[in-house]
Coordinates of C-alpha atoms and ligand atoms in Angstrom, one line a residue:
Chain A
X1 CA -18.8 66.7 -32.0
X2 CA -17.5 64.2 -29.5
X3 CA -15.9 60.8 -30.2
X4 CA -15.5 57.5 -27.9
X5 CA -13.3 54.2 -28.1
X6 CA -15.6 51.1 -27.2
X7 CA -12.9 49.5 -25.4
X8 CA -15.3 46.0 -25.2
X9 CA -15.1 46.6 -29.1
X10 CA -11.9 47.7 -30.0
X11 CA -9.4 45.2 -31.2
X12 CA -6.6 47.7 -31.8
X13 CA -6.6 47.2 -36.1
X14 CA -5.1 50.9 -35.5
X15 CA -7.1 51.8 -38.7
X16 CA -8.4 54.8 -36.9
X17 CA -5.0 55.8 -35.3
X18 CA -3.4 55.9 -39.3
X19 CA -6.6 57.9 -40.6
X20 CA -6.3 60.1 -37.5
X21 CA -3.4 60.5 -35.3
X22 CA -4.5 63.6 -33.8
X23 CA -7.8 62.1 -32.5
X24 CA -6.4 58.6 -31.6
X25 CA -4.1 57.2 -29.4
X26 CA -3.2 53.7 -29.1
X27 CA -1.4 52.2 -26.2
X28 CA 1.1 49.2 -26.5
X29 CA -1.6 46.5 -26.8
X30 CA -2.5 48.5 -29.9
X31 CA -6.2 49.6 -28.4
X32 CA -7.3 53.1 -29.1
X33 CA -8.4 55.7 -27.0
X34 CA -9.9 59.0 -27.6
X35 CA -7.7 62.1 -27.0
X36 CA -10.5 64.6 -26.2
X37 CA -13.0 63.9 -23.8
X38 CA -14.8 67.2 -24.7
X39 CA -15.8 68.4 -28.5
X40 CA -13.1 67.7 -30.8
X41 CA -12.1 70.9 -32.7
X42 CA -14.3 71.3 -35.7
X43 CA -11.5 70.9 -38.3
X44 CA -11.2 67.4 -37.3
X45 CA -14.4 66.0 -37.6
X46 CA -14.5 65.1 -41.4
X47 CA -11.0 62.4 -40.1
X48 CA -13.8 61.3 -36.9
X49 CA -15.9 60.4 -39.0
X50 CA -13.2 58.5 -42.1
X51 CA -12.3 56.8 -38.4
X52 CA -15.3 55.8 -37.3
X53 CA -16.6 54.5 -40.9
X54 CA -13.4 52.3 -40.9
X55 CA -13.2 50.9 -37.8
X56 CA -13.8 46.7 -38.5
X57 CA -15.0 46.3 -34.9
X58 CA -17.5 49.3 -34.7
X59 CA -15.7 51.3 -31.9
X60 CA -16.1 54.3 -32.3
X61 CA -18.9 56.2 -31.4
X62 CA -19.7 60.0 -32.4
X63 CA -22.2 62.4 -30.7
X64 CA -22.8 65.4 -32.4
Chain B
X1 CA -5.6 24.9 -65.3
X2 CA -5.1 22.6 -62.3
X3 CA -7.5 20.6 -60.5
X4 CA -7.3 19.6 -56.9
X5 CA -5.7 16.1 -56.1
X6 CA -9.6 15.2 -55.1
X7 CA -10.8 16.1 -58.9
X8 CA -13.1 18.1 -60.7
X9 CA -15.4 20.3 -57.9
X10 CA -18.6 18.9 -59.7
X11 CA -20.8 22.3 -58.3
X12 CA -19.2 24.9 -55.7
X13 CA -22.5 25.0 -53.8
X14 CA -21.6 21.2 -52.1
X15 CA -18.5 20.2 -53.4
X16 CA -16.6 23.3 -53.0
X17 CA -12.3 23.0 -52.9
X18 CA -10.1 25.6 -52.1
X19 CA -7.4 24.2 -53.9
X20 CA -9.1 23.7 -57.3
X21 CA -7.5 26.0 -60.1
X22 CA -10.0 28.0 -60.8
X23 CA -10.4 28.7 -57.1
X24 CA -6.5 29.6 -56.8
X25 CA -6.4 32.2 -60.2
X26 CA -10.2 33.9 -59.8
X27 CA -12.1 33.1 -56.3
X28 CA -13.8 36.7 -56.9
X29 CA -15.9 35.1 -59.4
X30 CA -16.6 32.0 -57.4
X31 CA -17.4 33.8 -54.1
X32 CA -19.8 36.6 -55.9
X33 CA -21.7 33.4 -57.5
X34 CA -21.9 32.0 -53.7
X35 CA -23.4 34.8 -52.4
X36 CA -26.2 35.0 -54.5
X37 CA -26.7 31.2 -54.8
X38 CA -25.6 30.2 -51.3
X39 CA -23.7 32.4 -49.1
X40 CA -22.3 29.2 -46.7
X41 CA -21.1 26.7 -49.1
X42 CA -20.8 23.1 -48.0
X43 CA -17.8 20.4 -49.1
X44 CA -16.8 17.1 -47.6
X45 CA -13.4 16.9 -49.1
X46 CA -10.7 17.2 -46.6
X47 CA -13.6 16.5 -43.8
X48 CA -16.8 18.1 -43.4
X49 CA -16.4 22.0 -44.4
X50 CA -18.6 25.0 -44.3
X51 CA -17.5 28.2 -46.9
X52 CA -19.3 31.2 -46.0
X53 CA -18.9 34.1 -48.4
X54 CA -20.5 37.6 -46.7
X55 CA -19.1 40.1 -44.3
X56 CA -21.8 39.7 -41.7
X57 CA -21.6 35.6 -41.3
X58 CA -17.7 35.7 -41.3
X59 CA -17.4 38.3 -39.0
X60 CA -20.4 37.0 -36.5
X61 CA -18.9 33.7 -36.6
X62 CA -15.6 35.2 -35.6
X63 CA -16.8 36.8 -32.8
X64 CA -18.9 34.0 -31.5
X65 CA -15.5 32.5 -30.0
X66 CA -17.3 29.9 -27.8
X67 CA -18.9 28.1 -30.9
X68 CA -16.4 28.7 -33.2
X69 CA -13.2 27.6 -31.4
X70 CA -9.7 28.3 -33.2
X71 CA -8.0 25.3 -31.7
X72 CA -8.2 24.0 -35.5
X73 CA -7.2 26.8 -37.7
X74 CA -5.4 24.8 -40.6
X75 CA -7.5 25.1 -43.6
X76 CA -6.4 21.8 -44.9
X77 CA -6.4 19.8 -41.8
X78 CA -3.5 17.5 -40.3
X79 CA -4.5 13.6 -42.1
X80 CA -6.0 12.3 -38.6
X81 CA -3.4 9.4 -38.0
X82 CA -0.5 11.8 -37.9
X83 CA 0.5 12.7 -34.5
X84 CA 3.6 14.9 -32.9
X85 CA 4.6 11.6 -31.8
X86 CA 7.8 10.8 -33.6
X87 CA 11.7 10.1 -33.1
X88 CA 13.1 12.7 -30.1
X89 CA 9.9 14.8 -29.8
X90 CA 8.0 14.8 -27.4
X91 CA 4.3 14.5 -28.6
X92 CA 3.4 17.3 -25.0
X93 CA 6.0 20.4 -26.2
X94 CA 3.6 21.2 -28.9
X95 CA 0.5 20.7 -25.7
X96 CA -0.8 24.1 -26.5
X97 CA -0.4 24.0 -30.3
X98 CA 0.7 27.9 -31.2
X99 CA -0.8 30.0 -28.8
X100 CA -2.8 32.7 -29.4
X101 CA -3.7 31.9 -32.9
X102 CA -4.8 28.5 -31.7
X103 CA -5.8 29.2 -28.4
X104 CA -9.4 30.1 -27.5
X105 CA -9.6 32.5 -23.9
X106 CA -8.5 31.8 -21.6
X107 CA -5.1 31.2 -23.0
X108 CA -5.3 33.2 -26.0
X109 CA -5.8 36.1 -23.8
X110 CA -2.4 36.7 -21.6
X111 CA -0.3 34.9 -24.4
X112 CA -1.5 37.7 -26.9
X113 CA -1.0 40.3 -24.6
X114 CA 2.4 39.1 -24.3
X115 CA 3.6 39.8 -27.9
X116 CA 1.6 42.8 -28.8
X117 CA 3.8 45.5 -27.3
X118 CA 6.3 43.9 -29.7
X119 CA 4.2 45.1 -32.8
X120 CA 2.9 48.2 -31.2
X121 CA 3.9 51.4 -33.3
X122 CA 6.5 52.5 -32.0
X123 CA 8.3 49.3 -31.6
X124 CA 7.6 48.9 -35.5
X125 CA 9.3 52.4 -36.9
X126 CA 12.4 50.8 -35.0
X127 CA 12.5 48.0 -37.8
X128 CA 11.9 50.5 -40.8
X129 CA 15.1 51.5 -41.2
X130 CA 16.2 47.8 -41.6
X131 CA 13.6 47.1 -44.1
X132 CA 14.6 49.9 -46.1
X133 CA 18.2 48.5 -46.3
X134 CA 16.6 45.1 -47.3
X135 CA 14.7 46.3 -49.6
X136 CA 17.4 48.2 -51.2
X137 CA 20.2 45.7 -51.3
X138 CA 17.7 43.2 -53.0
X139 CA 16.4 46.1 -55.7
X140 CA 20.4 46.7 -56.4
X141 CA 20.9 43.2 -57.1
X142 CA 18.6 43.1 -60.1
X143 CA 18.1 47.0 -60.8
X144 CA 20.5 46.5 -64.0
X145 CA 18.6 43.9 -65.4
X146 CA 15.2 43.7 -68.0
X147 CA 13.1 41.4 -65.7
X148 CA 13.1 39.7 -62.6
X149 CA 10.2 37.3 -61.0
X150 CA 9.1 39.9 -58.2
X151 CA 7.4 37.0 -56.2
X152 CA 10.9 35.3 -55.7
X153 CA 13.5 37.5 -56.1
X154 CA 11.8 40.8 -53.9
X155 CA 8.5 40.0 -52.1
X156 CA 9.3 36.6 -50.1
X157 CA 13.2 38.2 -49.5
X158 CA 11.5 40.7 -47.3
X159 CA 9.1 39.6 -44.0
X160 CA 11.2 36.6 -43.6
X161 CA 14.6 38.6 -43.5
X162 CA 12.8 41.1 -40.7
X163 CA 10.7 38.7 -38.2
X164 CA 14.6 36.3 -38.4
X165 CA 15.9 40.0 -36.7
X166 CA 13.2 39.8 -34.6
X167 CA 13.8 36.4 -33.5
X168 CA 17.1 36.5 -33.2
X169 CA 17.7 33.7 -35.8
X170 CA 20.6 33.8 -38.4
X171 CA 19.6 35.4 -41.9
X172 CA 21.6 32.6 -44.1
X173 CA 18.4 30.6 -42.6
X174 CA 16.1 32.4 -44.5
X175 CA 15.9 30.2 -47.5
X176 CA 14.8 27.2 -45.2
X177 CA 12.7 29.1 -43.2
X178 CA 10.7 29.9 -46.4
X179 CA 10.6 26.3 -48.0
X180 CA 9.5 25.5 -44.4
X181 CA 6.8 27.6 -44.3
X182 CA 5.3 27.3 -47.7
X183 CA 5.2 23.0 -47.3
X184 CA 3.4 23.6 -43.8
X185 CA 0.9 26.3 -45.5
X186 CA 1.2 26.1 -49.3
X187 CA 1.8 22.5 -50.0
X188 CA -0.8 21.4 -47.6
X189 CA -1.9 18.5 -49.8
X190 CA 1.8 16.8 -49.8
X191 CA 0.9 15.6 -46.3
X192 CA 4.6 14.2 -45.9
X193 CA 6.5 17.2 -47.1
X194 CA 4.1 19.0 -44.5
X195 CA 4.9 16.9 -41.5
X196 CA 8.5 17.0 -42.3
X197 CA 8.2 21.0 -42.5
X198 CA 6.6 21.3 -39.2
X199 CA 9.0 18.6 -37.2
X200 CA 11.9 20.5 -38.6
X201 CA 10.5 23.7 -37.4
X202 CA 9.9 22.3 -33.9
X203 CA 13.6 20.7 -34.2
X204 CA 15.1 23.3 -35.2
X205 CA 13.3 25.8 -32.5
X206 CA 13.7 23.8 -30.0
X207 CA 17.4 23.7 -30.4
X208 CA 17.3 27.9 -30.6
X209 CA 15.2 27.8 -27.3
X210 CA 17.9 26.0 -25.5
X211 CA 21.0 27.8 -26.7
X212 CA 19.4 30.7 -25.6
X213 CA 18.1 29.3 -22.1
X214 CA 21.9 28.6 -21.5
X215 CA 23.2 32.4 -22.7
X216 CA 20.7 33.6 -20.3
X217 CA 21.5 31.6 -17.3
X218 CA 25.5 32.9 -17.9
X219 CA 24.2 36.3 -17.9
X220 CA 24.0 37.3 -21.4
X221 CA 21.8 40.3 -22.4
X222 CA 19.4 39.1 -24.9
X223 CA 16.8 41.3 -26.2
X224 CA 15.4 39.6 -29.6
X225 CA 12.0 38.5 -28.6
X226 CA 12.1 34.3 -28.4
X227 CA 15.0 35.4 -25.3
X228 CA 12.0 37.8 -23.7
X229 CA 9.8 35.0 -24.3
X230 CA 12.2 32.5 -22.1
X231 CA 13.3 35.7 -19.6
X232 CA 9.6 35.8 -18.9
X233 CA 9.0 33.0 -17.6
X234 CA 10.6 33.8 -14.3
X235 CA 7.5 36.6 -13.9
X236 CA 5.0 34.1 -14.7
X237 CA 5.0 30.7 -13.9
X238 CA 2.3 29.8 -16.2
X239 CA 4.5 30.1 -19.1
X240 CA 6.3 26.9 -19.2
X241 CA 8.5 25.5 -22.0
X242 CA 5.7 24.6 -24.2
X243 CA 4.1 27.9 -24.4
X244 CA 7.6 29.2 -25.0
X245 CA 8.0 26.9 -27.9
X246 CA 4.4 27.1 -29.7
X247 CA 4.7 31.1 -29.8
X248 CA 8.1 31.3 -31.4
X249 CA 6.1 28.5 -33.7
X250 CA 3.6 30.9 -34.7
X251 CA 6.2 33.9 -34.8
X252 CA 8.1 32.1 -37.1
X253 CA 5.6 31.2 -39.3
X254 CA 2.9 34.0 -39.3
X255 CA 4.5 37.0 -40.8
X256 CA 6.6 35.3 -43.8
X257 CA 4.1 33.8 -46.4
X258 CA 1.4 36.5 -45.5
X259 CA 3.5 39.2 -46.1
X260 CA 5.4 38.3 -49.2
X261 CA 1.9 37.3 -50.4
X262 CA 0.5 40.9 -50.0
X263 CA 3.6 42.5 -51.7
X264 CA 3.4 40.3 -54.6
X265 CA -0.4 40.9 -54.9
X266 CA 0.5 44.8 -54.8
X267 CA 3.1 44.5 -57.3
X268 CA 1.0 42.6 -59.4
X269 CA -1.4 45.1 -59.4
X270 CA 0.8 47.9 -60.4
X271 CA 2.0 45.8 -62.8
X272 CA -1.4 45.2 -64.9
X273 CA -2.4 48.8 -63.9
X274 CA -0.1 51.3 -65.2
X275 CA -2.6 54.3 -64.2
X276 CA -2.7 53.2 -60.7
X277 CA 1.1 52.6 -60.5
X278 CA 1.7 56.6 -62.2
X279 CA -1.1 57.7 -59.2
X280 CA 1.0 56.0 -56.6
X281 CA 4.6 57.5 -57.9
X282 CA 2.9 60.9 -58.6
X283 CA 0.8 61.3 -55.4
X284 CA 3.1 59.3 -52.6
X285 CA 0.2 60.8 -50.1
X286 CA -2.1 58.1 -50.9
X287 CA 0.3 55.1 -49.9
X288 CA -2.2 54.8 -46.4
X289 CA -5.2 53.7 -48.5
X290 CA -3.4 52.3 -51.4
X291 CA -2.2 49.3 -49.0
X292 CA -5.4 49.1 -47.0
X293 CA -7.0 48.7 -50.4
X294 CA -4.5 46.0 -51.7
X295 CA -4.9 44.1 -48.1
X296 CA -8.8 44.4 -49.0
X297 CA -9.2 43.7 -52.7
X298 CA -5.6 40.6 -52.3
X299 CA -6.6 39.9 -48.9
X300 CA -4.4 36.7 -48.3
X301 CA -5.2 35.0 -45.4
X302 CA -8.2 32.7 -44.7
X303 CA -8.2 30.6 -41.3
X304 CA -11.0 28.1 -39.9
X305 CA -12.7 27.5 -36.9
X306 CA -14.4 24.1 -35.3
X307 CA -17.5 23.7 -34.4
X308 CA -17.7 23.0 -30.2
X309 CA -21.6 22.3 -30.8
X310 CA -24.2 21.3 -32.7
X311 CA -25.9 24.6 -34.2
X312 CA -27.8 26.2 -36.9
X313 CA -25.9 28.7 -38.3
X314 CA -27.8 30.9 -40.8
X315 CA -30.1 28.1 -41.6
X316 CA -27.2 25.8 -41.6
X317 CA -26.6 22.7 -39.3
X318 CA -22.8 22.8 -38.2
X319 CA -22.2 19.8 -36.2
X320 CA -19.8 19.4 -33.4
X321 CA -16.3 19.1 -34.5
X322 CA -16.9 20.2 -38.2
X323 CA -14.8 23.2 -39.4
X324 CA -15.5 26.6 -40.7
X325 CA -13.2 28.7 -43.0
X326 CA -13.2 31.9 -42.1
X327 CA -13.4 33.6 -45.5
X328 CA -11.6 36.9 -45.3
X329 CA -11.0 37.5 -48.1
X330 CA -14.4 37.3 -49.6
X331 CA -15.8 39.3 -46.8
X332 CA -13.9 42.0 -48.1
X333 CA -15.5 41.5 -51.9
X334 CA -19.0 41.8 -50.2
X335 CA -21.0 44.0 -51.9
X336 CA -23.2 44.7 -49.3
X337 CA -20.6 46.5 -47.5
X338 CA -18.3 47.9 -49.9
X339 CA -19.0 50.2 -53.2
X340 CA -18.2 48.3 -56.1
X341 CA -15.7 45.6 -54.3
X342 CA -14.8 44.1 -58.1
X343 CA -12.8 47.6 -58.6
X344 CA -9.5 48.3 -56.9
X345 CA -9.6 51.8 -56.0
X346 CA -6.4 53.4 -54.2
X347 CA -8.3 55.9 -52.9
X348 CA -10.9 54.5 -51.8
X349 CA -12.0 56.5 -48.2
X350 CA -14.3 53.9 -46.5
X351 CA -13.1 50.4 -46.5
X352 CA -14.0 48.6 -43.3
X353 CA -12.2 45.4 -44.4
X354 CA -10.9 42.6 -42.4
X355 CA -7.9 41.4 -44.0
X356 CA -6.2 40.7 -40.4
X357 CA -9.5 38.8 -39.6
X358 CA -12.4 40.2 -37.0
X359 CA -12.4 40.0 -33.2
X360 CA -9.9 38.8 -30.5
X361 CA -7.6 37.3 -32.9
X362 CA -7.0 40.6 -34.7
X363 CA -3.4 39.9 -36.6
X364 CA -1.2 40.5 -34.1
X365 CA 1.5 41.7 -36.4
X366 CA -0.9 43.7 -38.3
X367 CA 1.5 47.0 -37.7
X368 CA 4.3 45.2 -39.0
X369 CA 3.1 43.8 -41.7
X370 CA 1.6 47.2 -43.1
X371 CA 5.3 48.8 -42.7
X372 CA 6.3 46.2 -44.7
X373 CA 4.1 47.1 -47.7
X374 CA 4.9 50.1 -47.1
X375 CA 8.8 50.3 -47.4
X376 CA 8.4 46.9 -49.8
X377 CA 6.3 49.1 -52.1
X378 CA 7.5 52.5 -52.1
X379 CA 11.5 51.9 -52.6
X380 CA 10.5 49.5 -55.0
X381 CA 8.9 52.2 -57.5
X382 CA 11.0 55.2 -56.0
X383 CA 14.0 52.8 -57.9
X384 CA 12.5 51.1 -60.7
X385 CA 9.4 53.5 -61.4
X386 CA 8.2 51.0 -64.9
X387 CA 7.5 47.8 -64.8
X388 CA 4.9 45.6 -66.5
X389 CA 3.6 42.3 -66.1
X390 CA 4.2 41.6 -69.6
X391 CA 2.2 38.2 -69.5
X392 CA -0.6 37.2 -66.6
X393 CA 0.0 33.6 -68.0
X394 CA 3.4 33.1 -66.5
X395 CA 2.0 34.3 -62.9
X396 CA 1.6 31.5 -60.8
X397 CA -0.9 32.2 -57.8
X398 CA -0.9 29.7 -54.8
X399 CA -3.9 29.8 -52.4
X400 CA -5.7 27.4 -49.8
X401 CA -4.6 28.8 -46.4
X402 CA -2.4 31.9 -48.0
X403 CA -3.3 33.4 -51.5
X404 CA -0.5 35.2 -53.4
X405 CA 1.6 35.2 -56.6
X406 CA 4.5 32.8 -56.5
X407 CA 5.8 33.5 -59.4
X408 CA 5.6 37.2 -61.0
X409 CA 7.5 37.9 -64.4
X410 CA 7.9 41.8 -64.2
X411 CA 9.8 43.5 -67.1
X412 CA 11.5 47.0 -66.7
X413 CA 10.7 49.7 -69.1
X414 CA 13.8 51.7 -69.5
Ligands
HEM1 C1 -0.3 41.1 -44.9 C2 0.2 40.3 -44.0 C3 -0.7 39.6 -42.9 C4 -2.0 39.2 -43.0 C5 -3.0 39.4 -44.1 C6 -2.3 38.6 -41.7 C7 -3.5 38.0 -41.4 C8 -3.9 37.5 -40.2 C9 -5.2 37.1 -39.8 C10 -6.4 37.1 -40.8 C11 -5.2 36.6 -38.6 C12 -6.4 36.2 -37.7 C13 -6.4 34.7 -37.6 C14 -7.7 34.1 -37.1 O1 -8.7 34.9 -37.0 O2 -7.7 33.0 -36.8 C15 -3.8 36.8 -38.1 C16 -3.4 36.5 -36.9 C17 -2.1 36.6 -36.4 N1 -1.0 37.2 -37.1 FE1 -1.1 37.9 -39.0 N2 -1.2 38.5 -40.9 C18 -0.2 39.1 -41.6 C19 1.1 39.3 -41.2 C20 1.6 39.0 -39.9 C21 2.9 39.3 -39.4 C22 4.0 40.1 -40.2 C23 3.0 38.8 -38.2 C24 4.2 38.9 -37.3 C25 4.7 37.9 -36.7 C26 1.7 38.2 -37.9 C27 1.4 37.6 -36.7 C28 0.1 37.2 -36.3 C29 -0.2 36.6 -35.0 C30 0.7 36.5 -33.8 C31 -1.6 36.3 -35.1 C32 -2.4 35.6 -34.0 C33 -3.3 36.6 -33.2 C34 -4.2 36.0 -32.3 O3 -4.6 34.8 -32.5 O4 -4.6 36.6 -31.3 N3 0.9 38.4 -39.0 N4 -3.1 37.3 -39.1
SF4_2 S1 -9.9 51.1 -35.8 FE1 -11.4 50.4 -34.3 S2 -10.7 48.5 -33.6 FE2 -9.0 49.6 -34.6 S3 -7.9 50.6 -33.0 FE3 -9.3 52.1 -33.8 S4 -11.1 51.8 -32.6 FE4 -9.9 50.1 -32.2

């Protein structure tokens, strides 16, 4: 599974970063970025997905 | 129950009023009615006024920044003949009203930027510890006792004690600030107690801007963040006195009735729930959702937007220049989106709400203000684990731009 920050979308409501610090990080301007660019590791993906499903700005995208 | 100064709301369809009693104790009802009768409601009290009530109008019209401009964001607008134009102020230092929460881009965009590192979440955990030790001097002060009113005495005591560190302002303020605040927000319909509020803000701020603008030119070190605000205009020229002044504004006033709303709301709720207040003290792990849950279920804050032109809006006709309340907190009841919104479930694992709003004016202190629940709520019940509201008819809720309990009997259970 691989994840993405819409950074057009993202609004930084950090709501993904306090589900999921070890798939999130957010910069100063509170906007969240990805910390894997490749599959995340498979123990992870049930928090990508609590991420993604409450992101208010519909951010984050997941591939499988 | 109270009705509105402007009497009875004859039908909530067209006559709608936010601050009609049964409005300020139960909206829940009110908004689930709306959305099956008709999701934008319609008023022309307090100027022409359009209510929507699900989470896909408020959020579209949030994003559509261009239509909906936030240079009018009051709920209960300003009475028109009142201007900034009185005794020693000048009616152009409040030229950009309080920028970025009434600023549409291009200046909302580089004055937000400029206070979000402050609320970032690292720069946050450095203001935990002092929260703790507010929170805990205020729970000794009334930890011996039966009861206490936990809107007064504990929830307000709290944001406005940690943005006045922030600000650099003195913390014996704190009282004024608060009675400040609450006329400009709260008592909107007292239009002279609100004007006074706001000119003593600006008075007041004004005079802290200048004290600080002479510190700095001697070469003081000042790092609370109205001083970076001032030491930053040397890097940008665009930030002139004005802009200096209507952030500090917004700083000032944006994190204290918010706040203290949202902790009373959470400690009402533990109050009337003794199950969910044993689930909280017995599984701590569950703090995240439990406050993401309150901030959904209590969400406090509802803002509005004006129309920039005529257009139909979900088969509505906004005109030019009429307003828009952006309805947050029913948004976050809409059924459509969330399982069973009527139910307050701490554990609940998807809840996309949008208690800080939707869009480019995201809360800015939205870090903040969760730390606060967070400390507010867990020394609270790590001290005085039992506590009841004993009576829901002594609660007194205030809404309109801000909706929380103002008063809160709570009774200990020793
Ligand atoms: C539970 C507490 C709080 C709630 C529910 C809340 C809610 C909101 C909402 C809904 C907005 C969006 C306004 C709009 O769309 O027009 C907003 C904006 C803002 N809030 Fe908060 N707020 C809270 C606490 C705070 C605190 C503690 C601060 C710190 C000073 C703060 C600072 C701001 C600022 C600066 C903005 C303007 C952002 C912009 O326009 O870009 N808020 N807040
Ligand atoms: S929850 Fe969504 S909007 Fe918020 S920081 Fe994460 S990606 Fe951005």
């Amino acid at each position: 599974m691989k994840i993405r920050v819409d950074e057009s979308k993202c609004q930084g409501h950090s709501r993904c970063y306090i589900i999921a610090p070890e798939l999130f990080e957010v910069d100063d301007y509170g906007y969240s970025h990805s910390r894997f660019e490749t599959d995340i590791p498979a123990d992870l993906e049930e928090k990508a997905r609590l991420a993604c499903e409450n992101c208010p700005e519909f951010a984050i995208e997941i591939a499988d | 129950m109270t009705t509105s100064k402007l009497g009875p709301v004859n039908n909530w369809e067209d006559d709608f009023d936010i601050l009609d009693g049964a409005y300020l104790n139960n909206p829940f009802e009110i908004w689930d009615h709306l959305r099956n009768s008709c999701p934008i409601a319609h008023s022309d009290r307090r100027g022409s006024n359009w209510l929507p009530t699900t989470y896909e109008d408020i959020t579209k019209i949030a994003h559509d920044v261009a239509t909906f401009s936030s240079t009018q964001v009051l709920v209960i607008p300003f009475i028109e003949s009142q201007s900034f134009s009185y005794e020693n102020i000048n009616p152009e230092v409040l030229g950009y009203g309080a920028p970025p929460i009434t600023a549409d881009p291009p200046l909302h965009t580089w004055t937000r930027r400029l206070i979000l590192p402050w609320f970032s979440h690292k720069k946050v955990s450095e203001y935990e510890p002092l929260t703790q030790a507010i929170c805990k001097k205020l729970i000794d002060e009334f930890s011996k006792r039966t009861t206490i009113d936990g809107a007064t005495e504990y929830a307000q005591q709290i944001p406005v004690r940690v943005i006045s560190h922030i600000l650099g302002v003195p913390e014996d303020m704190t009282d004024i600030f608060t009675t400040w605040v609450r006329d400009f927000l709260e008592f909107a319909d007292n239009s002279e107690n609100r004007f006074n509020s706001i000119k003593e803000i600006v008075l007041y701020l004004i005079g802290v801007i200048e004290e600080r603008k002479i510190l700095i030119s001697k070469g003081q070190h000042l790092d609370d963040m109205i001083s970076f605000l001032i030491q930053e205009q040397n890097n940008n020229p665009e930030i002139d006195d004005a802009i200096v002044l209507g952030m500090s504004i917004l700083l000032l006033i944006a994190g204290i009735d918010t706040t203290w709303s949202a902790i009373g709301s959470a400690l009402w709720h533990l109050g009337k729930n003794p199950n969910d207040l044993l689930m909280l003290k017995q599984q701590p792990e569950i703090m995240d959702t439990a406050i993401e849950e309150i901030l959904r279920a209590y969400s406090p804050v509802t803002m509005a937007r004006v129309v920039t032109k005529d257009t139909e809006f979900n088969g509505c006709p906004m005109k030019q220049g009429e307003k828009v309340l952006m309805n947050f907190p029913a948004a976050n009841r809409d059924p459509k989106v969330f399982e069973n919104p009527e139910t307050v479930n701490l554990k609940r694992k998807i809840n996309r709400h949008v208690a800080f709003g939707s869009g480019i004016h995201r809360c800015g202190g939205a870090n903040l203000a969760r730390m606060e629940l967070r400390i507010a709520i867990s020394t609270f019940i790590d001290n005085l684990p039992d506590f009841i509201v004993d009576n829901d008819d002594d609660v007194i809720w205030a809404g309109g731009q801000v909706r929380g309990p103002r008063k809160l009997p709570l009774t200990f259970i020793k």
